[in-house]
Structure formats: C-alpha cells, structure tokens
Amino acid sequence: MGESRQELLGWLNNLLQLNVTKVEQCGTGAALCQIFDSIYMDVPMSKVKFNVNSEYAYVQNFKVLQNTFTRHAIDRNIPVESLMKCKMQDNLEFLQWSKRYWDQHFPGQDYDAVSRRKAAGPPSQIAPSPMRSSTTTRTPSATTARRPPAASNTAASRVAPRISSTSGGSSAQIAALQAKVAESNEALTGLERERDFYFNKLRDIEVMLQQEVELKPELEQEPEGLIARMQAVLYSTEEGFEIPNEEGEDGAVAGVPAEEETF
C-alpha cells in the first residue's frame, strides 16, 4: 500500500523545499517535474512554471515532464487531463507512483531544490485554483499538412501602445497593464511554438506517406486503404476555410521571389 497523503506531502516538501498543503496542487505538473529533476538533474527547470494558475501553463509543465519520461525511457503513461483537473485521487495515485520510482532511482546526491528552480520563478503560488471538471485540454486538429501562415509580427512585438503617465493612470495601474501585456506576449510565443511543433509532426507524416506511395503506387488507388484515409485527414478542411495558393505555375511560392524560397 502506498504512503498516505500526509507522508507524501512531508516527503515532497522536504525534498523540494516547498510548502505544498494538498496533493491536488501537484496537478500543475511543476512539482512532478522537479521530483524527476532530483533524480536525473537534467530537467530544464527554466521552462517549469510554479507561479502559474492557468491550464495553458499546466500543459507546458506536463510537456517538460513527458519529454523527461521519453528521454529516460520511463514506461509510464502521464494522465495529463486527469491530473490537470486537480482532483485528489488522480494526483494521489500518480504521486504515490512517483515516490516509488524515486525510491528506486534516486542516486542519493545532495539536491539543492531552491537553486535548481531559480530560473522558474518563485514557487509561492504553486497552489492552483480548483479547475472545473469539465475542462479538457484542447488538441490541435490536423486539418492540413500545409505550413501555417507566418505571423506578420513576432509575439514580442505585439505590445500594446505605451501608456503615458500623463493619461491620468496611476503607476500601479500602468504596472498591472504592462504585466498583462508581458503575460500575453509569453502566451502567444508559446502558442506559436506549439503550432509549429504540431505542423512539423504533420509534415513528417505527409512525407512518410508520399514516400510509401512512391514505392507502392497501387496504395493510392485503394480508396478505403490506410494511406488514402490518412491523406483524407491530412488534407481535409473546415467549412469556410480555403487553403492559400502557395505555388504559381513556375513552382515559386506566391508573393515570394524564387530565390528567396526556403521551404
């Protein structure tokens, strides 16, 4: 039988020098990332966010955790959607498993948890607000394997007009607005990276399908075959969406001189 909640919280707080009061707080993914950092010392803690209270930030933390599992061939499914709902039972079971794994693999070295997470910001806000149980993680739909249009401006440039102190706003209001702008810019940057990540996955699949068809042209003639069905998913579009005309008759990308084509 696994440890009780209080035993697990005592171990977690002692190991990571935190002040976690509920098992549900592990639903942010941050503490879980650092548990495995204490074992392998290679988790990019600068990408782990403790002082966050949004589903998007939780997803980013769990991506870091999943990458760690993949890198070290840890054969364990991470039930991200269940954990992010911050329910006690789901987080208790995963924390119990994490503790058993830690007991088996922790090398016993001194671990300075505070210095390891300095780049991640102070963990004083690790406790999340209870999330609605109906909340689910959005999964980008694969509507097409064509490259998404590049943003006209970088996320960092999407800053609202500077607020002049002469507009009557107090310094506190200005600081709050600037903080919101910075937070929005960070979220936009993350969304762009996530978009590119999933596009690259789809593009790899498309190339693999094309190579298979080149080797066995008859596969494309099977309307109910796996190749045809996968291509139908890759190239399907939603109503009202039109794929931009990327190539002219000479094969150049529309609007871009041929010598500048990079894709």
CSV table of N, CA and C in Angstrom, one decimal, residues 35-119:
chain,number,residue,atom,x,y,z
A,35,ILE,N,10.6,16.6,-9.1
A,35,ILE,CA,10.9,15.3,-8.5
A,35,ILE,C,11.9,14.5,-9.4
A,36,PHE,N,11.6,14.5,-10.7
A,36,PHE,CA,12.4,13.8,-11.6
A,36,PHE,C,13.7,14.5,-11.9
A,37,ASP,N,13.7,15.8,-11.7
A,37,ASP,CA,15.0,16.6,-11.8
A,37,ASP,C,15.9,16.2,-10.7
A,38,SER,N,15.3,15.9,-9.5
A,38,SER,CA,16.2,15.5,-8.4
A,38,SER,C,16.9,14.1,-8.7
A,39,ILE,N,16.3,13.3,-9.6
A,39,ILE,CA,16.9,12.0,-9.9
A,39,ILE,C,17.9,12.2,-11.0
A,40,TYR,N,17.5,12.9,-12.1
A,40,TYR,CA,18.4,12.9,-13.3
A,40,TYR,C,19.1,14.2,-13.5
A,41,MET,N,18.7,15.3,-12.8
A,41,MET,CA,19.4,16.6,-12.9
A,41,MET,C,19.5,17.1,-14.3
A,42,ASP,N,18.5,16.8,-15.1
A,42,ASP,CA,18.6,17.3,-16.5
A,42,ASP,C,17.2,17.9,-17.0
A,43,VAL,N,16.3,18.0,-16.1
A,43,VAL,CA,15.0,18.7,-16.4
A,43,VAL,C,15.3,20.1,-16.6
A,44,PRO,N,14.8,20.7,-17.8
A,44,PRO,CA,15.0,22.2,-18.0
A,44,PRO,C,14.1,23.0,-17.1
A,45,MET,N,14.6,23.2,-15.8
A,45,MET,CA,13.7,23.9,-14.8
A,45,MET,C,13.3,25.3,-15.2
A,46,SER,N,14.1,25.9,-16.1
A,46,SER,CA,13.8,27.3,-16.6
A,46,SER,C,12.4,27.3,-17.3
A,47,LYS,N,12.0,26.1,-17.8
A,47,LYS,CA,10.8,26.0,-18.5
A,47,LYS,C,9.6,25.6,-17.6
A,48,VAL,N,9.9,25.2,-16.4
A,48,VAL,CA,8.9,24.8,-15.5
A,48,VAL,C,8.4,26.0,-14.7
A,49,LYS,N,7.1,26.2,-14.7
A,49,LYS,CA,6.5,27.4,-14.1
A,49,LYS,C,5.7,26.9,-12.8
A,50,PHE,N,6.1,27.5,-11.7
A,50,PHE,CA,5.4,27.2,-10.4
A,50,PHE,C,4.4,28.2,-10.1
A,51,ASN,N,4.7,29.5,-10.4
A,51,ASN,CA,3.8,30.6,-10.0
A,51,ASN,C,2.8,30.9,-11.2
A,52,VAL,N,2.0,29.9,-11.5
A,52,VAL,CA,1.0,30.0,-12.6
A,52,VAL,C,-0.3,29.4,-12.1
A,53,ASN,N,-1.4,29.9,-12.8
A,53,ASN,CA,-2.7,29.4,-12.4
A,53,ASN,C,-3.6,29.4,-13.7
A,54,SER,N,-3.0,28.7,-14.7
A,54,SER,CA,-3.8,28.6,-16.0
A,54,SER,C,-3.6,27.2,-16.6
A,55,GLU,N,-4.6,26.7,-17.3
A,55,GLU,CA,-4.5,25.4,-17.9
A,55,GLU,C,-3.3,25.4,-18.9
A,56,TYR,N,-3.2,26.5,-19.7
A,56,TYR,CA,-2.1,26.5,-20.7
A,56,TYR,C,-0.7,26.3,-20.0
A,57,ALA,N,-0.5,27.0,-18.9
A,57,ALA,CA,0.8,26.8,-18.2
A,57,ALA,C,1.0,25.4,-17.7
A,58,TYR,N,-0.1,24.8,-17.2
A,58,TYR,CA,0.0,23.4,-16.7
A,58,TYR,C,0.4,22.5,-17.9
A,59,VAL,N,-0.2,22.7,-19.1
A,59,VAL,CA,0.1,21.9,-20.2
A,59,VAL,C,1.6,22.0,-20.6
A,60,GLN,N,2.2,23.2,-20.5
A,60,GLN,CA,3.6,23.3,-20.8
A,60,GLN,C,4.5,22.6,-19.8
A,61,ASN,N,4.1,22.6,-18.5
A,61,ASN,CA,4.8,21.8,-17.5
A,61,ASN,C,4.8,20.3,-17.8
A,62,PHE,N,3.6,19.8,-18.2
A,62,PHE,CA,3.5,18.4,-18.4
A,62,PHE,C,4.2,18.0,-19.7
A,63,LYS,N,4.4,19.0,-20.6
A,63,LYS,CA,5.2,18.7,-21.8
A,63,LYS,C,6.7,18.4,-21.4
A,64,VAL,N,7.1,19.3,-20.5
A,64,VAL,CA,8.5,19.1,-20.0
A,64,VAL,C,8.6,17.7,-19.3
A,65,LEU,N,7.6,17.4,-18.5
A,65,LEU,CA,7.6,16.1,-17.8
A,65,LEU,C,7.6,14.9,-18.8
A,66,GLN,N,6.8,15.0,-19.8
A,66,GLN,CA,6.7,14.0,-20.8
A,66,GLN,C,8.0,13.8,-21.6
A,67,ASN,N,8.7,14.9,-21.9
A,67,ASN,CA,10.0,14.9,-22.6
A,67,ASN,C,11.0,14.2,-21.7
A,68,THR,N,10.9,14.4,-20.4
A,68,THR,CA,11.8,13.7,-19.5
A,68,THR,C,11.6,12.2,-19.5
A,69,PHE,N,10.3,11.8,-19.4
A,69,PHE,CA,10.0,10.4,-19.5
A,69,PHE,C,10.5,9.8,-20.8
A,70,THR,N,10.3,10.5,-21.9
A,70,THR,CA,10.8,9.9,-23.2
A,70,THR,C,12.3,9.8,-23.2
A,71,ARG,N,13.0,10.8,-22.7
A,71,ARG,CA,14.5,10.8,-22.7
A,71,ARG,C,15.0,9.7,-21.9
A,72,HIS,N,14.4,9.3,-20.8
A,72,HIS,CA,14.9,8.3,-19.9
A,72,HIS,C,14.2,7.0,-20.1
A,73,ALA,N,13.3,6.9,-21.1
A,73,ALA,CA,12.6,5.7,-21.4
A,73,ALA,C,11.8,5.2,-20.2
A,74,ILE,N,11.1,6.1,-19.6
A,74,ILE,CA,10.3,5.7,-18.4
A,74,ILE,C,8.9,5.3,-19.0
A,75,ASP,N,8.6,4.0,-18.8
A,75,ASP,CA,7.4,3.4,-19.3
A,75,ASP,C,6.2,3.6,-18.4
A,76,ARG,N,5.7,4.8,-18.5
A,76,ARG,CA,4.6,5.2,-17.6
A,76,ARG,C,3.7,6.2,-18.3
A,77,ASN,N,2.5,6.0,-18.5
A,77,ASN,CA,1.6,7.0,-19.1
A,77,ASN,C,1.3,8.1,-18.1
A,78,ILE,N,1.3,9.3,-18.6
A,78,ILE,CA,1.0,10.5,-17.8
A,78,ILE,C,-0.4,10.9,-18.1
A,79,PRO,N,-1.4,10.7,-17.2
A,79,PRO,CA,-2.8,11.1,-17.5
A,79,PRO,C,-3.0,12.6,-17.3
A,80,VAL,N,-2.5,13.4,-18.3
A,80,VAL,CA,-2.4,14.8,-18.1
A,80,VAL,C,-3.8,15.4,-17.9
A,81,GLU,N,-4.8,15.1,-18.6
A,81,GLU,CA,-6.1,15.7,-18.5
A,81,GLU,C,-6.7,15.4,-17.1
A,82,SER,N,-6.5,14.2,-16.6
A,82,SER,CA,-7.0,13.9,-15.2
A,82,SER,C,-6.2,14.7,-14.1
A,83,LEU,N,-4.9,14.8,-14.3
A,83,LEU,CA,-4.1,15.5,-13.3
A,83,LEU,C,-4.4,16.9,-13.3
A,84,MET,N,-4.6,17.5,-14.4
A,84,MET,CA,-4.8,19.0,-14.5
A,84,MET,C,-6.1,19.4,-13.9
A,85,LYS,N,-7.1,18.5,-13.7
A,85,LYS,CA,-8.3,18.8,-13.1
A,85,LYS,C,-8.1,19.0,-11.6
A,86,CYS,N,-6.9,18.7,-11.1
A,86,CYS,CA,-6.6,18.9,-9.7
A,86,CYS,C,-7.5,18.2,-8.7
A,87,LYS,N,-7.8,17.0,-9.1
A,87,LYS,CA,-8.6,16.1,-8.3
A,87,LYS,C,-7.7,15.3,-7.4
A,88,MET,N,-8.1,15.0,-6.1
A,88,MET,CA,-7.3,14.4,-5.1
A,88,MET,C,-6.8,13.0,-5.5
A,89,GLN,N,-7.8,12.2,-5.9
A,89,GLN,CA,-7.5,10.7,-6.2
A,89,GLN,C,-6.5,10.5,-7.3
A,90,ASP,N,-6.7,11.2,-8.4
A,90,ASP,CA,-5.8,11.1,-9.6
A,90,ASP,C,-4.4,11.5,-9.2
A,91,ASN,N,-4.3,12.7,-8.5
A,91,ASN,CA,-3.0,13.2,-8.2
A,91,ASN,C,-2.3,12.4,-7.1
A,92,LEU,N,-3.1,11.8,-6.2
A,92,LEU,CA,-2.5,11.0,-5.1
A,92,LEU,C,-1.9,9.7,-5.7
A,93,GLU,N,-2.6,9.1,-6.7
A,93,GLU,CA,-2.1,7.8,-7.3
A,93,GLU,C,-0.8,8.1,-8.1
A,94,PHE,N,-0.8,9.2,-8.8
A,94,PHE,CA,0.4,9.5,-9.6
A,94,PHE,C,1.6,9.9,-8.7
A,95,LEU,N,1.3,10.6,-7.6
A,95,LEU,CA,2.4,11.0,-6.7
A,95,LEU,C,2.9,9.8,-6.0
A,96,GLN,N,2.0,8.8,-5.6
A,96,GLN,CA,2.5,7.6,-5.0
A,96,GLN,C,3.4,6.8,-5.9
A,97,TRP,N,3.0,6.7,-7.2
A,97,TRP,CA,3.9,6.1,-8.2
A,97,TRP,C,5.2,6.8,-8.3
A,98,SER,N,5.2,8.1,-8.3
A,98,SER,CA,6.4,8.9,-8.5
A,98,SER,C,7.3,8.7,-7.3
A,99,LYS,N,6.7,8.6,-6.1
A,99,LYS,CA,7.5,8.3,-4.9
A,99,LYS,C,8.2,6.9,-5.0
A,100,ARG,N,7.5,5.9,-5.5
A,100,ARG,CA,8.1,4.6,-5.6
A,100,ARG,C,9.2,4.6,-6.6
A,101,TYR,N,9.0,5.4,-7.7
A,101,TYR,CA,10.1,5.5,-8.7
A,101,TYR,C,11.3,6.2,-8.1
A,102,TRP,N,11.0,7.2,-7.4
A,102,TRP,CA,12.1,8.0,-6.8
A,102,TRP,C,12.9,7.1,-5.8
A,103,ASP,N,12.2,6.3,-5.0
A,103,ASP,CA,12.9,5.4,-4.1
A,103,ASP,C,13.8,4.5,-4.8
A,104,GLN,N,13.4,4.0,-6.0
A,104,GLN,CA,14.2,3.1,-6.7
A,104,GLN,C,15.4,3.7,-7.5
A,105,HIS,N,15.3,4.9,-7.9
A,105,HIS,CA,16.3,5.5,-8.8
A,105,HIS,C,17.0,6.7,-8.3
A,106,PHE,N,16.6,7.3,-7.2
A,106,PHE,CA,17.3,8.5,-6.7
A,106,PHE,C,18.7,8.1,-6.3
A,107,PRO,N,19.7,8.7,-6.8
A,107,PRO,CA,21.1,8.3,-6.6
A,107,PRO,C,21.7,8.7,-5.3
A,108,GLY,N,21.0,9.5,-4.5
A,108,GLY,CA,21.4,9.9,-3.2
A,108,GLY,C,22.3,11.1,-3.0
A,109,GLN,N,22.5,11.8,-4.1
A,109,GLN,CA,23.3,13.0,-4.0
A,109,GLN,C,22.6,14.2,-3.4
A,110,ASP,N,23.3,15.2,-2.9
A,110,ASP,CA,22.7,16.4,-2.3
A,110,ASP,C,22.0,17.1,-3.4
A,111,TYR,N,20.7,17.5,-3.2
A,111,TYR,CA,19.9,18.2,-4.2
A,111,TYR,C,19.5,19.5,-3.7
A,112,ASP,N,19.9,20.6,-4.3
A,112,ASP,CA,19.6,22.0,-3.9
A,112,ASP,C,18.4,22.4,-4.7
A,113,ALA,N,17.2,22.1,-4.2
A,113,ALA,CA,15.9,22.3,-5.0
A,113,ALA,C,15.7,23.8,-5.3
A,114,VAL,N,16.1,24.7,-4.3
A,114,VAL,CA,15.8,26.1,-4.5
A,114,VAL,C,16.6,26.7,-5.6
A,115,SER,N,17.9,26.4,-5.7
A,115,SER,CA,18.8,26.9,-6.7
A,115,SER,C,18.4,26.3,-8.1
A,116,ARG,N,17.9,25.1,-8.1
A,116,ARG,CA,17.6,24.4,-9.4
A,116,ARG,C,16.4,25.1,-10.0
A,117,ARG,N,15.5,25.6,-9.2
A,117,ARG,CA,14.3,26.2,-9.8
A,117,ARG,C,14.3,27.8,-9.8
A,118,LYS,N,15.5,28.4,-9.6
A,118,LYS,CA,15.5,29.8,-9.6
A,118,LYS,C,15.0,30.4,-10.9
A,119,ALA,N,15.4,29.8,-12.0
A,119,ALA,CA,15.0,30.4,-13.3
A,119,ALA,C,13.5,30.2,-13.5
